[in-house]
Amino acid sequence: MKLFVYHTPELTPADKAPDCAIAVDVLRATSTMATVLAAGGEAIQVFSDLEKLMHVSSSWLPEKRLRAGERGGGKVPGFELGNSPLDCTPELVHGRRLFISTTNGTRALQRVQDAATVITAAFINRAAVVRYLIEKQPEIVWIVGSGWEGSFSLEDTACAGAIAHSVVQETNLPVEELAGNDEVVSAIALYSQWQDNLLGLFHACSHGQRLLRLDCYEDLKYCSQTDILDVLPMQREPGVLKS
């Protein structure tokens, strides 16, 4: 198994696809996705285009669907949800499909949707992701951060480092044997520096500060927890994730 970390979808090789792609958008899309499936959501269907989301979801009965739209950290008018995992209670999401479009996370998923296996990761379901990698041993693994509008995102790379760090620990292999690019080593170093204060990292990063200005402190607190959900969102058909 070789791990590759890419800070943004735009940095992934354009002419190939990995055996396993892991999309990461800690604040907050992939945290929300894990939360929805853990709470009994039927599936998650992702869109980069809001109009397409509205068109596709309109064929579903209102009691069987939820629409989540986020742009710039805020909820899109006319949607039931924004991108807060704290809104995704079992009472609301159980048995319903979440149709979601976010600023960054859905773009990352669409970039890697042609990989043999596509899963999503956040700190809250890191252990489930690592367990899958250890059990299945995919040959080439991309961990793709969503970034922010094409630029580097501290929290996504730290989460990539958390995954790689655990794989190193579980396999007892030297990092130079697992790392397919230098970004893996730097991601592990970043996570190692902040692993005992992930909430502090969220306060330091630009998107965390953006969410704090939107009064989303509780979201940051929730997303900074590690290994609290035993769920693995996996693409079952293009753009559709189930556990």
XYZ file of N, CA and C in Angstrom:
729
model
N 0.845 -1.198 0.000
C 0.000 0.000 0.000
C 0.879 1.245 0.000
N 0.555 2.149 -0.909
C 1.235 3.440 -0.962
C 0.206 4.551 -0.741
N 0.517 5.445 0.181
C -0.350 6.566 0.484
C 0.158 7.828 -0.200
N -0.770 8.581 -0.772
C -0.470 9.883 -1.368
C -1.422 10.904 -0.761
N -0.895 12.035 -0.331
C -1.726 13.117 0.169
C -1.707 14.256 -0.848
N -2.889 14.756 -1.178
C -3.018 15.922 -2.049
C -3.815 16.975 -1.288
N -3.265 18.168 -1.190
C -3.883 19.214 -0.363
C -5.211 19.703 -0.928
N -5.369 19.658 -2.241
C -6.609 20.096 -2.878
C -6.925 19.148 -4.034
N -8.183 19.103 -4.490
C -8.521 18.265 -5.645
C -7.729 18.633 -6.895
N -7.423 19.930 -7.034
C -6.721 20.397 -8.231
C -5.302 19.847 -8.339
N -4.738 19.388 -7.231
C -3.361 18.892 -7.232
C -3.254 17.407 -7.553
N -4.381 16.716 -7.681
C -4.332 15.286 -8.003
C -3.940 15.093 -9.467
N -3.252 14.003 -9.791
C -2.906 13.734 -11.188
C -4.164 13.640 -12.048
N -4.138 14.290 -13.183
C -5.338 14.362 -14.021
C -5.533 13.123 -14.877
N -4.467 12.352 -15.075
C -4.534 11.257 -16.049
C -4.619 9.876 -15.408
N -4.926 9.805 -14.128
C -5.003 8.494 -13.472
C -5.968 8.550 -12.310
N -6.334 7.365 -11.837
C -7.203 7.239 -10.668
C -6.627 6.170 -9.759
N -6.773 6.319 -8.447
C -6.191 5.361 -7.512
C -7.107 4.162 -7.274
N -6.588 3.173 -6.571
C -7.417 2.046 -6.148
C -8.419 2.482 -5.084
N -8.010 3.435 -4.254
C -8.887 3.960 -3.207
C -8.645 5.453 -3.060
N -9.715 6.228 -3.106
C -9.628 7.670 -2.888
C -10.405 8.029 -1.630
N -9.787 8.843 -0.793
C -10.411 9.280 0.452
C -10.578 10.791 0.380
N -11.817 11.254 0.332
C -12.101 12.690 0.286
C -12.243 13.218 1.712
N -11.593 14.344 1.988
C -11.578 14.922 3.327
C -12.042 16.378 3.265
N -13.066 16.690 4.027
C -13.497 18.081 4.208
C -13.997 18.203 5.649
N -13.040 18.307 6.563
C -13.326 18.237 7.992
C -14.344 19.288 8.415
N -14.199 20.508 7.890
C -15.091 21.623 8.245
C -15.900 22.075 7.024
N -17.046 21.395 6.661
C -17.638 20.419 7.535
C -18.258 19.249 6.779
N -18.119 19.235 5.454
C -18.921 18.316 4.646
C -18.744 16.852 5.026
N -17.498 16.379 5.142
C -17.339 14.947 5.420
C -17.657 14.606 6.876
N -17.569 15.585 7.766
C -18.053 15.372 9.137
C -19.572 15.222 9.132
N -20.239 16.048 8.342
C -21.699 15.962 8.222
C -22.121 14.643 7.591
N -21.419 14.212 6.554
C -21.778 12.957 5.882
C -21.687 11.763 6.827
N -20.614 11.692 7.588
C -20.473 10.599 8.551
C -21.589 10.656 9.590
N -21.925 11.850 10.028
C -22.966 12.024 11.039
C -24.325 11.581 10.517
N -24.639 11.945 9.283
C -25.930 11.585 8.685
C -26.073 10.069 8.580
N -25.053 9.393 8.088
C -25.150 7.943 7.930
C -25.172 7.236 9.278
N -24.421 7.753 10.244
C -24.447 7.160 11.584
C -25.817 7.328 12.236
N -26.539 8.380 11.849
C -27.865 8.662 12.418
C -28.985 7.964 11.655
N -28.633 7.138 10.670
C -29.650 6.364 9.973
C -30.115 6.937 8.656
N -29.387 7.915 8.106
C -29.734 8.438 6.786
C -29.659 7.348 5.727
N -30.559 7.388 4.744
C -30.599 6.351 3.701
C -29.367 6.421 2.818
N -28.976 7.609 2.441
C -27.808 7.812 1.582
C -27.527 9.303 1.507
N -26.375 9.620 0.914
C -26.001 11.005 0.656
C -25.703 11.123 -0.826
N -26.307 12.097 -1.480
C -26.049 12.329 -2.893
C -25.463 13.729 -3.038
N -24.289 13.807 -3.676
C -23.542 15.065 -3.694
C -23.622 15.737 -5.071
N -23.632 17.054 -5.030
C -23.732 17.867 -6.245
C -22.822 19.081 -6.098
N -22.208 19.485 -7.195
C -21.497 20.763 -7.185
C -22.434 21.883 -7.617
N -23.480 21.540 -8.353
C -24.399 22.521 -8.904
C -25.720 22.513 -8.134
N -26.108 23.657 -7.624
C -27.320 23.745 -6.812
C -28.582 23.491 -7.637
N -28.617 23.973 -8.868
C -29.803 23.774 -9.700
C -30.000 22.296 -10.023
N -28.920 21.588 -10.275
C -29.029 20.150 -10.547
C -29.516 19.411 -9.307
N -29.017 19.824 -8.147
C -29.480 19.226 -6.896
C -30.995 19.386 -6.763
N -31.484 20.579 -6.994
C -32.921 20.832 -6.862
C -33.714 19.994 -7.859
N -33.202 19.875 -9.067
C -33.906 19.118 -10.110
C -33.982 17.634 -9.750
N -32.844 17.045 -9.374
C -32.821 15.609 -9.070
C -33.640 15.294 -7.822
N -33.496 16.114 -6.797
C -34.181 15.832 -5.532
C -35.684 16.042 -5.622
N -36.127 16.812 -6.607
C -37.559 17.078 -6.729
C -38.362 15.830 -7.078
N -37.685 14.789 -7.571
C -38.383 13.540 -7.893
C -38.592 12.657 -6.662
N -38.052 13.081 -5.526
C -38.210 12.324 -4.284
C -39.333 12.940 -3.454
N -40.056 12.085 -2.733
C -41.082 12.577 -1.831
C -40.450 13.455 -0.757
N -41.097 14.555 -0.383
C -40.515 15.461 0.626
C -40.139 14.752 1.928
N -40.899 13.754 2.331
C -40.594 13.058 3.588
C -39.431 12.079 3.451
N -38.947 11.879 2.212
C -37.828 10.962 1.988
C -36.534 11.684 1.632
N -36.561 13.011 1.639
C -35.376 13.764 1.219
C -35.101 14.914 2.182
N -33.825 15.336 2.178
C -33.405 16.571 2.831
C -32.438 17.258 1.884
N -32.558 18.564 1.781
C -31.653 19.322 0.929
C -30.726 20.164 1.798
N -29.438 19.994 1.568
C -28.433 20.747 2.325
C -27.588 21.543 1.338
N -27.557 22.846 1.529
C -26.775 23.705 0.646
C -25.946 24.693 1.443
N -24.660 24.770 1.118
C -23.760 25.691 1.818
C -22.870 26.403 0.816
N -22.744 27.701 0.992
C -21.809 28.502 0.204
C -21.168 29.522 1.149
N -19.844 29.558 1.151
C -19.123 30.494 2.000
C -19.307 30.251 3.484
N -19.705 29.048 3.852
C -19.922 28.703 5.249
C -21.357 28.875 5.703
N -22.187 29.556 4.896
C -23.562 29.826 5.286
C -24.562 28.956 4.538
N -25.769 28.813 5.096
C -26.828 28.018 4.488
C -27.398 28.743 3.276
N -27.635 27.973 2.217
C -28.243 28.518 1.009
C -29.743 28.713 1.259
N -30.279 29.881 0.958
C -31.717 30.113 1.152
C -32.560 29.080 0.412
N -33.617 28.613 1.065
C -34.517 27.653 0.451
C -34.177 26.201 0.720
N -33.038 25.950 1.370
C -32.647 24.594 1.717
C -32.971 24.330 3.185
N -33.322 23.070 3.494
C -33.643 22.740 4.885
C -32.418 22.841 5.794
N -31.258 22.487 5.247
C -30.038 22.439 6.041
C -28.918 23.211 5.364
N -27.955 23.633 6.185
C -26.711 24.153 5.656
C -25.700 23.022 5.631
N -24.635 23.175 6.400
C -23.598 22.141 6.409
C -23.169 21.840 7.847
N -24.098 21.959 8.784
C -23.759 21.687 10.180
C -24.111 20.256 10.555
N -23.144 19.480 11.012
C -23.463 18.118 11.452
C -24.394 18.098 12.655
N -24.395 19.161 13.440
C -25.217 19.187 14.648
C -26.709 19.245 14.321
N -27.048 19.671 13.124
C -28.455 19.693 12.717
C -28.955 18.322 12.274
N -28.035 17.394 12.059
C -28.390 16.089 11.465
C -28.707 15.065 12.550
N -29.817 15.288 13.226
C -30.232 14.399 14.311
C -30.905 13.159 13.737
N -30.894 12.042 14.482
C -31.594 10.840 14.014
C -33.065 11.106 13.706
N -33.706 11.941 14.524
C -35.122 12.236 14.317
C -35.364 12.892 12.955
N -34.407 13.687 12.498
C -34.566 14.397 11.231
C -34.144 13.553 10.037
N -33.019 12.852 10.130
C -32.420 12.251 8.936
C -32.741 10.780 8.739
N -33.232 10.094 9.751
C -33.410 8.638 9.638
C -34.306 8.276 8.440
N -33.777 7.411 7.581
C -34.522 6.933 6.431
C -34.623 7.897 5.271
N -33.972 9.035 5.372
C -34.066 10.047 4.316
C -32.729 10.166 3.580
N -32.810 10.577 2.328
C -31.599 10.832 1.545
C -31.234 12.303 1.660
N -29.951 12.561 1.938
C -29.456 13.931 2.006
C -28.876 14.316 0.655
N -29.468 15.315 0.033
C -28.952 15.885 -1.211
C -28.149 17.117 -0.825
N -26.839 17.088 -1.080
C -25.965 18.105 -0.510
C -25.038 18.724 -1.548
N -24.844 20.026 -1.417
C -23.863 20.749 -2.218
C -23.157 21.737 -1.304
N -21.821 21.664 -1.275
C -21.037 22.562 -0.429
C -19.970 23.256 -1.264
N -19.327 24.238 -0.660
C -18.340 25.038 -1.381
C -17.176 24.197 -1.878
N -16.702 23.269 -1.040
C -15.460 22.567 -1.360
C -15.572 21.045 -1.373
N -16.260 20.472 -0.410
C -16.251 19.025 -0.243
C -16.848 18.264 -1.410
N -17.937 18.755 -1.968
C -18.549 18.037 -3.078
C -17.665 18.082 -4.324
N -16.891 19.146 -4.479
C -15.960 19.223 -5.614
C -14.859 18.174 -5.492
N -14.383 17.962 -4.279
C -13.348 16.944 -4.053
C -13.875 15.559 -4.389
N -15.095 15.276 -3.973
C -15.684 13.972 -4.263
C -15.850 13.759 -5.764
N -16.271 14.785 -6.464
C -16.462 14.630 -7.903
C -15.135 14.427 -8.627
N -14.076 15.012 -8.106
C -12.764 14.827 -8.743
C -12.308 13.369 -8.661
N -12.641 12.667 -7.603
C -12.111 11.309 -7.399
C -13.161 10.227 -7.628
N -14.322 10.577 -8.164
C -15.407 9.599 -8.217
C -15.141 8.425 -9.151
N -14.109 8.521 -9.994
C -13.778 7.416 -10.893
C -12.809 6.412 -10.278
N -12.374 6.635 -9.056
C -11.507 5.672 -8.378
C -12.276 4.374 -8.134
N -11.543 3.267 -8.022
C -12.190 1.975 -7.795
C -13.030 1.989 -6.526
N -12.520 2.630 -5.480
C -13.250 2.796 -4.222
C -13.133 4.250 -3.794
N -14.246 4.836 -3.396
C -14.262 6.217 -2.899
C -14.912 6.222 -1.531
N -14.201 6.751 -0.535
C -14.750 6.884 0.807
C -14.500 8.309 1.299
N -15.199 8.688 2.371
C -14.994 10.025 2.932
C -14.506 9.902 4.360
N -13.693 10.869 4.767
C -13.070 10.815 6.091
C -13.111 12.172 6.760
N -13.217 12.124 8.069
C -13.066 13.278 8.945
C -12.425 12.751 10.221
N -12.104 13.629 11.135
C -11.537 13.150 12.391
C -12.511 12.227 13.113
N -13.810 12.527 13.019
C -14.784 11.777 13.815
C -14.932 10.325 13.375
N -14.564 9.976 12.129
C -14.635 8.576 11.696
C -13.289 8.062 11.211
N -12.227 8.657 11.687
C -10.870 8.280 11.255
C -10.592 6.798 11.454
N -10.966 6.231 12.609
C -10.652 4.833 12.918
C -11.304 3.880 11.917
N -12.541 4.177 11.494
C -13.224 3.321 10.522
C -12.499 3.340 9.180
N -11.992 4.505 8.794
C -11.241 4.635 7.550
C -9.944 3.829 7.621
N -9.236 3.963 8.715
C -7.967 3.245 8.887
C -8.207 1.734 8.894
N -9.255 1.303 9.582
C -9.566 -0.135 9.624
C -9.815 -0.679 8.220
N -10.526 0.097 7.407
C -10.760 -0.337 6.020
C -9.435 -0.492 5.265
N -8.558 0.480 5.398
C -7.269 0.418 4.691
C -6.443 -0.777 5.138
N -6.431 -1.049 6.422
C -5.642 -2.169 6.942
C -6.216 -3.498 6.461
N -7.557 -3.599 6.446
C -8.189 -4.861 6.047
C -8.112 -5.107 4.546
N -8.338 -4.070 3.743
C -8.433 -4.244 2.289
C -7.101 -4.064 1.571
N -6.175 -3.329 2.166
C -4.840 -3.131 1.592
C -4.879 -2.681 0.124
N -5.608 -1.609 -0.199
C -5.568 -1.107 -1.579
C -4.147 -0.685 -1.942
N -3.780 -0.900 -3.190
C -2.380 -0.672 -3.581
C -2.028 0.819 -3.584
N -2.841 1.629 -4.221
C -2.597 3.071 -4.305
C -3.752 3.802 -3.642
N -3.447 4.631 -2.658
C -4.465 5.360 -1.909
C -4.179 6.856 -2.017
N -5.176 7.606 -2.453
C -5.092 9.069 -2.436
C -5.928 9.585 -1.274
N -5.356 10.436 -0.467
C -6.115 11.162 0.548
C -6.169 12.610 0.062
N -7.374 13.047 -0.298
C -7.525 14.324 -0.996
C -8.247 15.326 -0.103
N -7.540 16.355 0.293
C -8.158 17.434 1.039
C -9.008 18.297 0.126
N -10.082 18.848 0.665
C -10.956 19.693 -0.145
C -10.397 21.102 -0.305
N -9.607 21.536 0.701
C -9.074 22.890 0.640
C -10.179 23.926 0.740
N -9.837 25.138 0.384
C -10.832 26.223 0.358
C -10.709 26.952 -0.960
N -11.671 26.720 -1.856
C -11.695 27.364 -3.169
C -10.354 27.224 -3.891
N -9.796 26.024 -3.829
C -8.573 25.706 -4.562
C -7.281 25.911 -3.814
N -7.342 26.436 -2.594
C -6.110 26.673 -1.838
C -5.998 25.729 -0.636
N -4.824 25.665 -0.080
C -4.480 24.764 1.030
C -5.376 24.992 2.241
N -5.734 23.894 2.888
C -6.582 23.948 4.070
C -5.905 23.170 5.200
N -5.559 23.861 6.271
C -4.799 23.272 7.368
C -5.488 22.051 7.966
N -6.801 22.157 8.219
C -7.508 21.084 8.928
C -7.640 19.822 8.085
N -7.777 19.956 6.762
C -7.894 18.769 5.917
C -6.574 18.017 5.833
N -5.478 18.759 5.726
C -4.171 18.098 5.687
C -3.851 17.451 7.031
N -4.251 18.078 8.128
C -4.046 17.467 9.441
C -4.822 16.156 9.561
N -6.025 16.110 8.999
C -6.810 14.878 9.024
C -6.165 13.801 8.149
N -5.653 14.206 6.995
C -4.904 13.258 6.165
C -3.724 12.689 6.952
N -3.059 13.562 7.698
C -1.956 13.117 8.537
C -2.401 12.178 9.637
N -3.587 12.412 10.194
C -4.126 11.532 11.233
C -4.358 10.132 10.688
N -4.867 10.054 9.464
C -5.085 8.747 8.835
C -3.744 8.051 8.577
N -2.823 8.781 7.957
C -1.514 8.194 7.647
C -0.773 7.793 8.916
N -0.856 8.617 9.948
C -0.206 8.329 11.230
C -0.717 7.011 11.803
N -2.021 6.795 11.754
C -2.600 5.556 12.283
C -2.198 4.342 11.445
N -2.149 4.518 10.128
C -1.726 3.407 9.277
C -0.288 3.004 9.595
N 0.569 3.996 9.787
C 1.961 3.710 10.170
C 1.998 2.934 11.479
N 1.220 3.375 12.459
C 1.201 2.705 13.757
C 0.652 1.286 13.660
N -0.420 1.104 12.902
C -1.074 -0.205 12.812
C -0.238 -1.219 12.046
N 0.489 -0.770 11.034
C 1.254 -1.693 10.197
C 2.685 -1.899 10.689
N 3.151 -0.984 11.548
C 4.548 -1.006 12.004
C 5.537 -0.893 10.852
N 5.081 -0.314 9.735
C 5.970 -0.093 8.605
C 6.588 1.298 8.714
N 7.807 1.468 8.249
C 8.411 2.807 8.269
C 7.664 3.737 7.334
N 7.583 4.996 7.717
C 6.803 5.954 6.931
C 7.338 6.070 5.517
N 8.659 5.923 5.338
C 9.210 6.060 3.987
C 8.768 4.914 3.080
N 8.331 3.799 3.661
C 7.830 2.687 2.853
C 6.371 2.912 2.439
N 5.614 3.584 3.281
C 4.193 3.827 2.993
C 3.957 5.094 2.184
N 4.827 6.089 2.358
C 4.586 7.394 1.750
C 4.880 7.379 0.258
N 3.889 7.768 -0.536
C 4.084 7.873 -1.974
C 4.548 9.248 -2.408
N 4.352 10.252 -1.541
C 4.855 11.594 -1.833
C 5.228 12.298 -0.532
N 5.947 13.391 -0.653
C 6.434 14.101 0.532
C 5.302 14.672 1.375
N 4.179 14.919 0.738
C 3.043 15.484 1.464
C 2.562 14.569 2.596
N 2.753 13.264 2.442
C 2.374 12.330 3.509
C 3.199 12.605 4.763
N 4.493 12.768 4.583
C 5.383 13.023 5.722
C 5.027 14.355 6.381
N 4.766 15.371 5.567
C 4.439 16.681 6.142
C 3.072 16.643 6.839
N 2.118 15.884 6.305
C 0.799 15.779 6.932
C 0.887 15.084 8.285
N 1.695 14.044 8.366
C 1.895 13.353 9.642
C 2.529 14.296 10.659
N 3.515 15.064 10.218
C 4.166 16.017 11.117
C 3.175 17.065 11.620
N 2.309 17.540 10.733
C 1.302 18.531 11.125
C 0.339 17.951 12.154
N -0.155 16.757 11.889
C -1.065 16.116 12.837
C -0.377 15.873 14.178
N 0.855 15.415 14.135
C 1.578 15.115 15.375
C 1.724 16.355 16.251
N 1.885 17.506 15.619
C 2.017 18.754 16.376
C 0.708 19.145 17.067
N -0.420 18.847 16.428
C -1.713 19.346 16.907
C -2.639 18.271 17.466
N -2.209 17.014 17.501
C -3.135 15.927 17.813
C -3.803 16.064 19.181
N -3.162 16.728 20.115
C -3.749 16.906 21.442
C -4.536 18.209 21.571
N -4.640 18.955 20.486
C -5.359 20.228 20.532
C -5.957 20.534 19.157
N -6.783 19.623 18.664
C -7.376 19.824 17.340
C -8.314 21.027 17.322
N -8.984 21.281 18.429
C -9.840 22.463 18.485
C -9.005 23.730 18.357
N -7.825 23.732 18.948
C -6.911 24.858 18.789
C -6.477 25.035 17.347
N -6.256 23.920 16.643
C -5.919 23.996 15.217
C -7.065 24.619 14.438
N -8.304 24.232 14.775
C -9.462 24.798 14.075
C -9.573 26.299 14.314
N -9.218 26.735 15.503
C -9.246 28.172 15.795
C -8.155 28.911 15.025
N -7.048 28.211 14.742
C -5.924 28.844 14.050
C -6.120 28.900 12.534
N -6.870 27.957 11.983
C -6.973 27.880 10.525
C -8.007 28.884 9.987
N -7.836 29.263 8.740
C -8.657 30.341 8.174
C -10.134 29.956 8.101
N -10.422 28.702 7.743
C -11.839 28.326 7.638
C -12.471 28.200 9.024
N -11.694 27.754 9.994
C -12.211 27.745 11.358
C -12.573 29.140 11.823
N -11.723 30.107 11.519
C -12.016 31.497 11.878
C -13.248 32.007 11.139
N -13.398 31.583 9.889
C -14.575 31.972 9.108
C -15.851 31.438 9.784
N -15.806 30.190 10.233
C -16.970 29.593 10.887
C -17.227 30.210 12.264
N -16.175 30.587 12.951
C -16.370 31.266 14.233
C -17.101 32.587 14.053
N -16.799 33.278 12.964
C -17.511 34.535 12.684
C -18.990 34.290 12.393
N -19.323 33.037 12.010
C -20.710 32.660 11.760
C -21.327 31.976 12.983
N -20.650 32.101 14.138
C -21.135 31.542 15.403
C -21.252 30.018 15.364
N -20.277 29.380 14.756
C -20.293 27.915 14.630
C -19.309 27.234 15.575
N -19.104 27.808 16.757
C -18.144 27.232 17.697
C -18.478 25.777 18.029
N -19.757 25.476 18.244
C -20.133 24.111 18.608
C -19.832 23.126 17.476
N -19.941 23.589 16.239
C -19.553 22.743 15.103
C -18.058 22.409 15.168
N -17.244 23.418 15.442
C -15.803 23.177 15.541
C -15.503 22.174 16.653
N -16.160 22.352 17.767
C -15.952 21.461 18.911
C -16.312 20.022 18.546
N -17.441 19.850 17.879
C -17.884 18.514 17.470
C -16.903 17.893 16.465
N -16.522 18.651 15.450
C -15.658 18.122 14.392
C -14.238 17.855 14.866
N -13.837 18.410 16.011
C -12.485 18.204 16.527
C -12.352 16.893 17.300
N -13.463 16.187 17.501
C -13.398 14.900 18.194
C -12.851 13.829 17.255
N -12.184 12.846 17.817
C -11.548 11.806 17.013
C -12.175 10.443 17.306
N -12.498 9.730 16.229
C -12.920 8.321 16.317
C -14.200 8.117 17.124
N -15.158 9.007 16.997
C -16.393 8.867 17.778
C -17.496 8.147 17.002
N -17.365 8.025 15.674
C -18.386 7.364 14.869
C -17.780 6.191 14.104
N -18.399 5.032 14.255
C -17.931 3.845 13.535
C -18.727 3.711 12.246
N -18.460 4.607 11.319
C -19.189 4.616 10.050
C -18.226 4.938 8.921
N -18.446 4.299 7.769
C -17.567 4.498 6.621
C -18.414 4.861 5.401
N -18.595 6.146 5.135
C -19.333 6.530 3.924
C -18.561 6.085 2.682
N -19.229 5.333 1.816
C -18.580 4.781 0.622
C -19.463 5.011 -0.594
N -18.830 5.382 -1.704
C -19.572 5.612 -2.941
C -20.075 4.293 -3.497
N -21.398 4.191 -3.675
C -21.996 2.962 -4.221
C -22.349 3.122 -5.700
N -22.587 4.344 -6.121
C -22.725 4.714 -7.519
C -22.220 6.142 -7.617
N -21.886 6.651 -8.796
C -21.280 7.977 -8.879
C -22.103 9.031 -8.132
N -21.444 9.653 -7.144
C -22.066 10.731 -6.393
C -22.988 10.300 -5.275
N -23.161 8.991 -5.060
C -24.066 8.501 -4.013
C -23.261 7.693 -2.991
N -23.344 8.124 -1.732
C -22.593 7.495 -0.646
C -23.541 6.802 0.312
N -23.153 5.596 0.717
C -23.890 4.861 1.746
C -22.872 4.235 2.693
N -23.354 3.824 3.862
C -22.438 3.181 4.823
C -22.398 1.681 4.579
